[in-house]
Short mmCIF file of N, CA and C and ligand atoms in Angstrom, two decimals:
data_model
loop_
_atom_site.label_atom_id
_atom_site.label_comp_id
_atom_site.label_asym_id
_atom_site.label_seq_id
_atom_site.Cartn_x
_atom_site.Cartn_y
_atom_site.Cartn_z
N MET X 1 0.77 -1.26 -0.02
CA MET X 1 0.06 -0.04 -0.01
C MET X 1 1.01 1.14 0.08
N ALA X 2 0.43 2.31 -0.60
CA ALA X 2 1.28 3.48 -0.53
C ALA X 2 0.31 4.68 -0.71
N LEU X 3 0.75 5.67 -0.01
CA LEU X 3 -0.07 6.92 -0.34
C LEU X 3 0.44 7.70 -1.62
N LEU X 4 -0.39 8.13 -2.43
CA LEU X 4 -0.26 8.87 -3.76
C LEU X 4 -0.32 10.21 -3.57
N SER X 5 0.36 11.10 -4.27
CA SER X 5 0.34 12.45 -4.19
C SER X 5 -0.87 12.92 -5.11
N ILE X 6 -1.46 13.86 -4.47
CA ILE X 6 -2.80 14.38 -5.25
C ILE X 6 -2.40 15.89 -5.79
N LEU X 7 -2.94 15.83 -7.27
CA LEU X 7 -2.61 17.14 -7.88
C LEU X 7 -3.38 18.12 -7.45
N HIS X 8 -2.88 19.24 -7.36
CA HIS X 8 -3.76 20.38 -6.99
C HIS X 8 -4.02 21.41 -8.21
N TYR X 9 -5.33 21.82 -8.17
CA TYR X 9 -5.78 22.83 -9.02
C TYR X 9 -5.09 24.11 -9.13
N PRO X 10 -4.72 24.73 -10.09
CA PRO X 10 -5.02 24.58 -11.55
C PRO X 10 -4.12 23.79 -12.12
N ASP X 11 -3.48 22.71 -11.75
CA ASP X 11 -2.48 21.86 -12.36
C ASP X 11 -3.08 21.32 -13.77
N PRO X 12 -2.41 21.61 -14.79
CA PRO X 12 -3.11 21.13 -16.24
C PRO X 12 -3.25 19.71 -16.24
N ARG X 13 -2.47 18.79 -15.55
CA ARG X 13 -2.79 17.46 -15.77
C ARG X 13 -4.20 16.98 -15.15
N LEU X 14 -4.91 18.05 -14.40
CA LEU X 14 -6.35 17.75 -13.87
C LEU X 14 -7.24 17.86 -15.32
N LYS X 15 -6.77 18.44 -16.29
CA LYS X 15 -7.52 18.65 -17.60
C LYS X 15 -7.51 17.31 -18.49
N LYS X 16 -6.75 16.43 -18.17
CA LYS X 16 -6.59 15.21 -19.11
C LYS X 16 -7.82 14.29 -18.90
N VAL X 17 -8.15 13.65 -20.18
CA VAL X 17 -9.19 12.95 -20.28
C VAL X 17 -8.84 11.39 -20.11
N ALA X 18 -9.33 10.77 -19.16
CA ALA X 18 -8.99 9.44 -18.67
C ALA X 18 -9.47 8.37 -19.81
N LYS X 19 -8.61 7.45 -20.05
CA LYS X 19 -8.86 6.33 -20.89
C LYS X 19 -9.76 5.18 -20.12
N PRO X 20 -10.53 4.47 -20.76
CA PRO X 20 -11.12 3.27 -20.13
C PRO X 20 -10.07 2.23 -19.80
N VAL X 21 -10.41 1.49 -18.83
CA VAL X 21 -9.60 0.46 -18.26
C VAL X 21 -9.73 -0.80 -19.18
N SER X 22 -8.71 -1.56 -19.88
CA SER X 22 -9.12 -2.53 -20.71
C SER X 22 -9.17 -3.93 -19.93
N VAL X 23 -8.32 -4.02 -19.07
CA VAL X 23 -8.41 -5.30 -18.27
C VAL X 23 -8.23 -4.99 -16.72
N VAL X 24 -9.21 -5.47 -15.79
CA VAL X 24 -9.07 -5.23 -14.43
C VAL X 24 -8.37 -6.28 -13.79
N ASP X 25 -7.07 -5.95 -13.65
CA ASP X 25 -6.23 -7.14 -13.10
C ASP X 25 -5.43 -6.58 -11.96
N GLU X 26 -4.53 -7.31 -11.42
CA GLU X 26 -3.89 -7.03 -10.04
C GLU X 26 -3.38 -5.53 -10.13
N ARG X 27 -2.74 -5.22 -11.27
CA ARG X 27 -2.18 -3.78 -11.40
C ARG X 27 -3.44 -2.76 -10.92
N VAL X 28 -4.47 -2.94 -11.74
CA VAL X 28 -5.70 -2.05 -11.23
C VAL X 28 -6.18 -2.18 -9.78
N ARG X 29 -6.19 -3.44 -9.23
CA ARG X 29 -6.75 -3.54 -7.78
C ARG X 29 -5.61 -2.84 -6.78
N THR X 30 -4.27 -2.98 -7.33
CA THR X 30 -3.26 -2.23 -6.31
C THR X 30 -3.51 -0.72 -6.46
N LEU X 31 -3.84 -0.37 -7.54
CA LEU X 31 -3.85 1.27 -7.83
C LEU X 31 -5.35 1.41 -7.14
N VAL X 32 -6.35 0.81 -6.99
CA VAL X 32 -7.55 1.20 -6.07
C VAL X 32 -7.29 1.08 -4.73
N ARG X 33 -6.57 0.03 -4.24
CA ARG X 33 -6.05 0.16 -2.92
C ARG X 33 -5.43 1.30 -2.46
N ASP X 34 -4.45 1.62 -3.27
CA ASP X 34 -3.58 2.77 -2.98
C ASP X 34 -4.39 4.28 -2.96
N MET X 35 -5.41 4.23 -4.09
CA MET X 35 -6.23 5.50 -4.02
C MET X 35 -7.25 5.52 -2.90
N ALA X 36 -7.74 4.35 -2.42
CA ALA X 36 -8.61 4.29 -1.16
C ALA X 36 -7.74 4.76 0.07
N GLU X 37 -6.56 4.30 0.18
CA GLU X 37 -5.65 4.64 1.40
C GLU X 37 -5.45 6.28 1.18
N THR X 38 -5.18 6.75 -0.04
CA THR X 38 -4.93 8.11 -0.17
C THR X 38 -6.18 8.93 0.21
N MET X 39 -7.37 8.47 -0.21
CA MET X 39 -8.56 9.13 0.33
C MET X 39 -8.88 9.16 1.61
N TYR X 40 -8.72 7.93 2.35
CA TYR X 40 -8.82 7.87 3.71
C TYR X 40 -7.95 8.82 4.45
N ASP X 41 -6.78 8.82 4.03
CA ASP X 41 -5.70 9.51 4.67
C ASP X 41 -5.96 11.20 4.54
N ALA X 42 -6.51 11.52 3.51
CA ALA X 42 -6.52 13.06 3.29
C ALA X 42 -7.40 13.79 4.13
N PRO X 43 -8.48 13.57 4.72
CA PRO X 43 -9.35 12.53 4.55
C PRO X 43 -10.39 13.27 3.54
N GLY X 44 -10.98 12.26 2.61
CA GLY X 44 -11.91 12.78 1.76
C GLY X 44 -13.00 11.75 1.50
N VAL X 45 -13.97 11.82 0.71
CA VAL X 45 -15.14 11.08 0.51
C VAL X 45 -15.06 10.38 -0.84
N GLY X 46 -14.17 10.98 -1.89
CA GLY X 46 -14.12 10.44 -3.21
C GLY X 46 -12.63 10.82 -3.80
N LEU X 47 -12.23 9.89 -4.72
CA LEU X 47 -10.93 10.25 -5.26
C LEU X 47 -11.17 9.57 -6.77
N ALA X 48 -10.62 10.41 -7.67
CA ALA X 48 -10.72 9.91 -9.14
C ALA X 48 -9.05 9.73 -9.57
N ALA X 49 -8.84 8.61 -10.26
CA ALA X 49 -7.47 8.36 -10.62
C ALA X 49 -6.80 9.63 -11.23
N THR X 50 -7.46 10.46 -12.07
CA THR X 50 -6.89 11.65 -12.62
C THR X 50 -6.24 12.47 -11.47
N GLN X 51 -6.89 12.54 -10.36
CA GLN X 51 -6.17 13.32 -9.27
C GLN X 51 -4.87 12.93 -8.83
N VAL X 52 -4.46 11.48 -9.14
CA VAL X 52 -3.24 11.05 -8.64
C VAL X 52 -2.42 10.87 -9.85
N ASP X 53 -2.74 11.59 -10.95
CA ASP X 53 -1.89 11.71 -12.14
C ASP X 53 -2.05 10.23 -12.95
N VAL X 54 -2.97 9.46 -12.87
CA VAL X 54 -3.29 8.21 -13.51
C VAL X 54 -4.37 8.44 -14.40
N HIS X 55 -4.21 8.49 -15.76
CA HIS X 55 -5.39 8.96 -16.55
C HIS X 55 -6.22 7.73 -17.11
N GLU X 56 -6.82 6.93 -16.24
CA GLU X 56 -7.65 5.80 -16.23
C GLU X 56 -8.87 5.96 -15.61
N GLN X 57 -10.04 5.48 -16.27
CA GLN X 57 -11.41 5.51 -15.45
C GLN X 57 -11.57 4.84 -14.56
N ILE X 58 -11.01 5.32 -13.24
CA ILE X 58 -11.29 4.65 -11.92
C ILE X 58 -11.50 5.57 -11.00
N ILE X 59 -12.65 5.20 -10.21
CA ILE X 59 -12.95 6.16 -8.91
C ILE X 59 -13.33 5.33 -7.88
N VAL X 60 -12.82 6.02 -6.50
CA VAL X 60 -13.10 5.37 -5.37
C VAL X 60 -14.02 6.38 -4.53
N ILE X 61 -14.82 5.84 -3.83
CA ILE X 61 -15.89 6.75 -2.95
C ILE X 61 -16.19 6.02 -1.75
N ASP X 62 -16.10 6.61 -0.71
CA ASP X 62 -16.70 6.03 0.67
C ASP X 62 -17.27 7.35 1.51
N ILE X 63 -18.72 7.29 1.55
CA ILE X 63 -19.43 8.52 2.21
C ILE X 63 -19.74 8.06 3.63
N SER X 64 -19.44 6.76 3.90
CA SER X 64 -19.91 6.38 5.21
C SER X 64 -18.96 7.06 6.44
N GLU X 65 -19.76 7.27 7.59
CA GLU X 65 -18.96 7.93 8.77
C GLU X 65 -17.83 7.08 9.21
N ALA X 66 -17.97 5.72 9.27
CA ALA X 66 -17.13 4.78 9.83
C ALA X 66 -15.89 4.38 8.70
N HIS X 67 -16.08 5.02 7.45
CA HIS X 67 -15.10 4.54 6.39
C HIS X 67 -14.82 3.15 6.28
N ASP X 68 -16.10 2.42 6.08
CA ASP X 68 -16.20 1.01 5.87
C ASP X 68 -17.08 0.72 4.85
N ASP X 69 -17.20 1.57 3.88
CA ASP X 69 -18.23 1.22 2.88
C ASP X 69 -17.58 1.76 1.50
N LEU X 70 -16.43 1.12 1.07
CA LEU X 70 -15.64 1.65 -0.02
C LEU X 70 -16.42 1.11 -1.25
N ARG X 71 -16.58 2.10 -2.29
CA ARG X 71 -17.36 1.81 -3.46
C ARG X 71 -16.29 1.99 -4.45
N VAL X 72 -15.96 1.26 -5.56
CA VAL X 72 -15.19 1.28 -6.48
C VAL X 72 -15.90 1.32 -7.94
N PHE X 73 -15.62 2.29 -8.90
CA PHE X 73 -16.22 2.24 -10.16
C PHE X 73 -15.17 2.41 -11.18
N ILE X 74 -15.15 1.25 -12.02
CA ILE X 74 -14.33 1.19 -13.02
C ILE X 74 -14.89 1.47 -14.43
N ASN X 75 -14.46 2.45 -15.34
CA ASN X 75 -15.26 2.76 -16.58
C ASN X 75 -16.66 3.05 -16.48
N PRO X 76 -16.94 3.92 -15.34
CA PRO X 76 -18.30 4.27 -14.96
C PRO X 76 -19.21 5.05 -15.98
N GLU X 77 -20.13 4.75 -16.32
CA GLU X 77 -21.17 5.54 -17.30
C GLU X 77 -22.55 5.87 -16.56
N ILE X 78 -23.08 7.25 -16.80
CA ILE X 78 -24.16 7.52 -16.17
C ILE X 78 -25.35 7.19 -17.32
N ILE X 79 -26.08 6.24 -16.98
CA ILE X 79 -27.14 5.70 -17.99
C ILE X 79 -28.45 6.25 -17.86
N GLU X 80 -28.88 7.08 -16.67
CA GLU X 80 -29.91 7.77 -16.49
C GLU X 80 -29.62 8.91 -15.57
N ALA X 81 -30.32 10.05 -15.90
CA ALA X 81 -30.16 11.19 -14.90
C ALA X 81 -31.52 11.73 -14.89
N SER X 82 -31.88 12.34 -13.50
CA SER X 82 -33.24 12.78 -13.26
C SER X 82 -33.18 14.29 -13.89
N ALA X 83 -34.30 14.64 -14.34
CA ALA X 83 -34.32 16.05 -15.03
C ALA X 83 -34.24 17.12 -13.86
N GLU X 84 -34.71 16.48 -12.69
CA GLU X 84 -34.71 17.49 -11.60
C GLU X 84 -33.36 17.59 -11.04
N LEU X 85 -32.93 18.85 -10.98
CA LEU X 85 -31.68 19.34 -10.46
C LEU X 85 -31.65 19.68 -8.91
N LYS X 86 -30.52 19.46 -8.43
CA LYS X 86 -30.35 19.81 -6.91
C LYS X 86 -28.89 20.42 -6.67
N GLU X 87 -29.02 21.64 -5.96
CA GLU X 87 -27.76 22.29 -5.68
C GLU X 87 -27.14 21.85 -4.31
N ALA X 88 -25.91 21.52 -4.35
CA ALA X 88 -25.26 21.06 -3.10
C ALA X 88 -23.89 21.54 -3.04
N GLU X 89 -23.41 21.72 -1.88
CA GLU X 89 -22.16 22.31 -1.69
C GLU X 89 -21.02 21.28 -1.85
N GLU X 90 -19.96 21.50 -2.84
CA GLU X 90 -18.99 20.51 -2.97
C GLU X 90 -17.39 21.12 -2.64
N GLY X 91 -16.87 20.13 -2.30
CA GLY X 91 -15.23 20.40 -2.05
C GLY X 91 -14.54 19.53 -2.77
N CYS X 92 -13.22 19.44 -2.84
CA CYS X 92 -12.49 18.57 -3.70
C CYS X 92 -11.00 18.49 -2.99
N LEU X 93 -10.47 17.27 -3.11
CA LEU X 93 -9.14 17.20 -2.54
C LEU X 93 -8.02 17.82 -3.47
N SER X 94 -8.44 18.04 -4.55
CA SER X 94 -7.34 18.82 -5.36
C SER X 94 -7.49 20.42 -5.42
N VAL X 95 -8.62 20.79 -4.51
CA VAL X 95 -8.87 22.39 -4.42
C VAL X 95 -9.07 22.53 -2.83
N PRO X 96 -7.90 22.18 -2.08
CA PRO X 96 -8.17 22.29 -0.61
C PRO X 96 -8.76 23.56 -0.10
N GLY X 97 -9.71 23.39 0.76
CA GLY X 97 -10.24 24.62 1.46
C GLY X 97 -11.39 25.43 0.90
N ILE X 98 -11.60 25.01 -0.47
CA ILE X 98 -12.59 25.66 -1.24
C ILE X 98 -13.96 24.91 -1.22
N TYR X 99 -15.04 25.47 -1.04
CA TYR X 99 -16.42 24.86 -1.02
C TYR X 99 -17.40 25.75 -1.71
N ASP X 100 -18.12 25.21 -2.65
CA ASP X 100 -19.01 26.06 -3.37
C ASP X 100 -20.05 25.21 -3.88
N SER X 101 -21.28 25.88 -4.03
CA SER X 101 -22.46 25.18 -4.62
C SER X 101 -22.47 24.96 -6.14
N VAL X 102 -22.88 23.66 -6.42
CA VAL X 102 -22.97 23.22 -7.88
C VAL X 102 -24.33 22.60 -7.98
N GLU X 103 -25.01 22.71 -9.24
CA GLU X 103 -26.31 22.03 -9.47
C GLU X 103 -26.08 20.98 -10.21
N ARG X 104 -26.66 19.84 -9.99
CA ARG X 104 -26.48 18.61 -10.89
C ARG X 104 -27.73 17.82 -10.67
N PRO X 105 -27.90 16.95 -11.47
CA PRO X 105 -28.90 15.96 -11.48
C PRO X 105 -29.25 15.36 -10.10
N ASP X 106 -30.33 15.18 -9.61
CA ASP X 106 -30.66 14.78 -8.26
C ASP X 106 -30.36 13.35 -8.09
N ARG X 107 -30.93 12.64 -9.03
CA ARG X 107 -30.86 10.95 -9.07
C ARG X 107 -30.16 10.65 -10.33
N ILE X 108 -29.35 9.77 -10.29
CA ILE X 108 -28.72 9.06 -11.40
C ILE X 108 -28.65 7.45 -11.34
N ARG X 109 -28.57 6.93 -12.41
CA ARG X 109 -28.29 5.50 -12.45
C ARG X 109 -26.99 5.42 -13.31
N VAL X 110 -26.08 4.56 -12.58
CA VAL X 110 -24.67 4.48 -13.11
C VAL X 110 -24.38 3.00 -13.33
N LYS X 111 -23.61 2.73 -14.48
CA LYS X 111 -23.12 1.42 -14.75
C LYS X 111 -21.61 1.45 -14.75
N ALA X 112 -21.17 0.42 -14.24
CA ALA X 112 -19.52 0.43 -14.05
C ALA X 112 -19.22 -1.09 -13.76
N LEU X 113 -17.86 -1.18 -13.72
CA LEU X 113 -17.07 -2.56 -13.27
C LEU X 113 -16.64 -2.44 -11.82
N ASN X 114 -16.74 -3.42 -11.13
CA ASN X 114 -16.22 -3.41 -9.69
C ASN X 114 -14.79 -3.85 -9.90
N LYS X 115 -14.16 -4.11 -8.78
CA LYS X 115 -12.61 -4.15 -8.78
C LYS X 115 -12.30 -5.54 -9.22
N PHE X 116 -13.20 -6.57 -9.60
CA PHE X 116 -13.16 -7.81 -9.91
C PHE X 116 -13.38 -7.80 -11.40
N GLY X 117 -13.71 -6.65 -11.87
CA GLY X 117 -14.05 -6.66 -13.44
C GLY X 117 -15.45 -7.04 -13.78
N GLU X 118 -16.27 -7.25 -12.74
CA GLU X 118 -17.80 -7.60 -13.04
C GLU X 118 -18.64 -6.27 -13.20
N PRO X 119 -19.50 -6.38 -14.30
CA PRO X 119 -20.46 -5.13 -14.24
C PRO X 119 -21.44 -5.03 -13.16
N PHE X 120 -21.87 -3.89 -12.98
CA PHE X 120 -22.82 -3.66 -11.95
C PHE X 120 -23.68 -2.33 -12.47
N GLU X 121 -24.86 -2.09 -11.71
CA GLU X 121 -25.50 -0.94 -12.07
C GLU X 121 -25.91 -0.48 -10.60
N LEU X 122 -26.05 0.88 -10.43
CA LEU X 122 -26.47 1.30 -9.26
C LEU X 122 -27.24 2.55 -9.36
N GLU X 123 -28.27 2.85 -8.48
CA GLU X 123 -29.26 3.97 -8.54
C GLU X 123 -28.63 4.76 -7.40
N ALA X 124 -28.47 6.10 -7.44
CA ALA X 124 -27.96 6.89 -6.52
C ALA X 124 -28.67 8.30 -6.38
N ASP X 125 -28.83 8.77 -5.25
CA ASP X 125 -29.25 10.12 -4.97
C ASP X 125 -28.62 10.76 -3.85
N GLY X 126 -28.83 11.97 -3.41
CA GLY X 126 -28.29 12.63 -2.37
C GLY X 126 -26.73 12.66 -2.69
N LEU X 127 -26.11 12.61 -1.29
CA LEU X 127 -24.54 12.76 -1.35
C LEU X 127 -23.85 11.80 -2.43
N LEU X 128 -24.29 10.57 -2.38
CA LEU X 128 -23.64 9.69 -3.33
C LEU X 128 -23.84 10.06 -4.79
N ALA X 129 -24.90 10.58 -5.18
CA ALA X 129 -25.17 11.03 -6.53
C ALA X 129 -24.16 12.11 -6.83
N VAL X 130 -24.28 13.16 -5.94
CA VAL X 130 -23.13 14.19 -6.05
C VAL X 130 -21.90 13.65 -6.29
N CYS X 131 -21.38 12.77 -5.47
CA CYS X 131 -19.98 12.32 -5.29
C CYS X 131 -19.60 11.54 -6.69
N ILE X 132 -20.53 10.90 -7.10
CA ILE X 132 -20.25 10.02 -8.40
C ILE X 132 -20.23 10.91 -9.45
N GLN X 133 -21.08 12.02 -9.71
CA GLN X 133 -20.86 12.75 -10.57
C GLN X 133 -19.81 13.66 -10.57
N HIS X 134 -19.37 14.16 -9.33
CA HIS X 134 -18.13 14.98 -9.10
C HIS X 134 -16.90 14.12 -9.58
N GLU X 135 -16.65 12.94 -9.06
CA GLU X 135 -15.57 12.18 -9.62
C GLU X 135 -15.66 11.84 -11.06
N MET X 136 -16.75 11.47 -11.50
CA MET X 136 -16.83 11.26 -13.16
C MET X 136 -16.30 12.47 -13.86
N ASP X 137 -16.64 13.75 -13.39
CA ASP X 137 -16.16 14.75 -14.11
C ASP X 137 -14.57 14.73 -14.11
N HIS X 138 -14.10 14.49 -13.08
CA HIS X 138 -12.49 14.46 -13.06
C HIS X 138 -12.03 13.67 -14.03
N LEU X 139 -12.67 12.49 -14.46
CA LEU X 139 -12.17 11.46 -15.46
C LEU X 139 -12.25 12.28 -16.88
N ARG X 140 -13.04 13.13 -17.08
CA ARG X 140 -13.18 13.87 -18.42
C ARG X 140 -12.54 15.27 -18.22
N GLY X 141 -11.76 15.51 -17.24
CA GLY X 141 -10.77 16.52 -17.08
C GLY X 141 -11.58 17.92 -16.48
N ARG X 142 -12.70 17.65 -15.68
CA ARG X 142 -13.39 18.68 -15.27
C ARG X 142 -13.25 18.79 -13.71
N VAL X 143 -13.21 19.89 -13.09
CA VAL X 143 -13.19 20.13 -11.74
C VAL X 143 -14.24 21.03 -11.53
N PHE X 144 -14.83 20.86 -10.13
CA PHE X 144 -16.07 21.37 -9.87
C PHE X 144 -16.00 22.98 -9.97
N VAL X 145 -14.84 23.52 -9.69
CA VAL X 145 -14.62 24.96 -9.97
C VAL X 145 -15.02 25.57 -11.29
N ASP X 146 -14.74 24.63 -12.35
CA ASP X 146 -15.15 24.90 -13.74
C ASP X 146 -16.66 25.15 -13.82
N TYR X 147 -17.46 25.01 -12.97
CA TYR X 147 -18.98 25.37 -12.94
C TYR X 147 -19.22 26.68 -12.37
N LEU X 148 -18.28 27.22 -11.78
CA LEU X 148 -18.47 28.63 -11.00
C LEU X 148 -18.18 29.66 -12.03
N SER X 149 -18.57 31.00 -11.56
CA SER X 149 -18.29 32.07 -12.30
C SER X 149 -16.81 32.39 -12.65
N GLN X 150 -16.50 33.12 -13.87
CA GLN X 150 -15.09 33.41 -13.88
C GLN X 150 -14.35 34.12 -12.81
N LEU X 151 -15.21 35.06 -12.25
CA LEU X 151 -14.65 35.73 -11.12
C LEU X 151 -14.25 34.87 -10.08
N LYS X 152 -15.18 33.99 -9.73
CA LYS X 152 -14.69 32.90 -8.59
C LYS X 152 -13.55 32.12 -9.01
N GLN X 153 -13.64 31.67 -10.23
CA GLN X 153 -12.45 30.81 -10.77
C GLN X 153 -11.10 31.60 -10.65
N SER X 154 -11.13 32.82 -10.85
CA SER X 154 -9.85 33.53 -10.93
C SER X 154 -9.40 33.78 -9.44
N ARG X 155 -10.45 33.99 -8.52
CA ARG X 155 -9.96 34.07 -7.12
C ARG X 155 -9.57 32.81 -6.51
N ILE X 156 -10.09 31.71 -6.97
CA ILE X 156 -9.58 30.57 -6.43
C ILE X 156 -8.18 30.13 -6.90
N LYS X 157 -8.06 30.44 -8.30
CA LYS X 157 -6.75 30.18 -8.69
C LYS X 157 -5.71 30.98 -7.96
N GLY X 158 -5.98 32.12 -7.55
CA GLY X 158 -5.19 33.16 -6.82
C GLY X 158 -4.84 32.52 -5.55
N LYS X 159 -5.88 31.97 -4.83
CA LYS X 159 -5.77 31.64 -3.35
C LYS X 159 -4.78 30.13 -3.62
N MET X 160 -4.98 29.32 -4.66
CA MET X 160 -4.33 28.19 -4.77
C MET X 160 -2.75 28.33 -4.95
N ARG X 161 -2.56 29.41 -5.87
CA ARG X 161 -1.07 29.78 -5.98
C ARG X 161 -0.52 30.37 -4.70
N LYS X 162 -1.16 31.11 -3.95
CA LYS X 162 -0.66 31.54 -2.68
C LYS X 162 -0.32 30.53 -1.73
N LEU X 163 -1.26 29.35 -1.63
CA LEU X 163 -1.03 28.32 -1.08
C LEU X 163 0.26 27.48 -1.42
N GLU X 164 0.50 27.36 -2.76
CA GLU X 164 1.50 26.66 -3.24
C GLU X 164 2.75 27.23 -2.78
N ARG X 165 2.65 28.60 -2.98
CA ARG X 165 3.94 29.50 -2.59
C ARG X 165 4.44 29.24 -1.09
N GLU X 166 3.24 29.32 -0.28
CA GLU X 166 3.51 29.33 1.31
C GLU X 166 4.15 27.93 1.69
N SER X 167 3.66 26.80 0.94
CA SER X 167 4.07 25.36 1.34
C SER X 167 5.46 25.09 0.51
N ALA X 168 5.87 25.92 -0.37
CA ALA X 168 7.08 25.59 -1.15
C ALA X 168 8.23 25.90 -0.29
ZN1 ZN J 201 -12.61 16.38 -6.89
#
């Protein structure tokens, strides 16, 4: 097991589009374990492979209080989304300290492979639906900040650069 380092916005590598995983093998399962360990250590409720500079369609999520309900989605696809939208506050391990509201479909149905490469479908709403959509955005090179106004985006970039300088 290993802790992976998380890319910080506005790192251009966060804009890369992830490729589908062709074979779910031991290499992928090791990456999933390392991603989960990195997410729990941060701590966060979700992590996409893009955020650890691996551009493959893999996400891990655990929204439980006890951190004992790890969900793994490989090659996830949204197959249904409610017309009804809901606004929720989001944060991101790649944009530390920033939280803002994003509007997304309230309920989704997602199809993916599990860590054994077996297909499954899941219906999600509430926080889980928000997390899945947020993490899937990372796989196509989008960060939640991209949904905010230009003014907010430039303020956030400024804050992130200041943080980088302070930690350098
Ligand atoms: Zn994120």
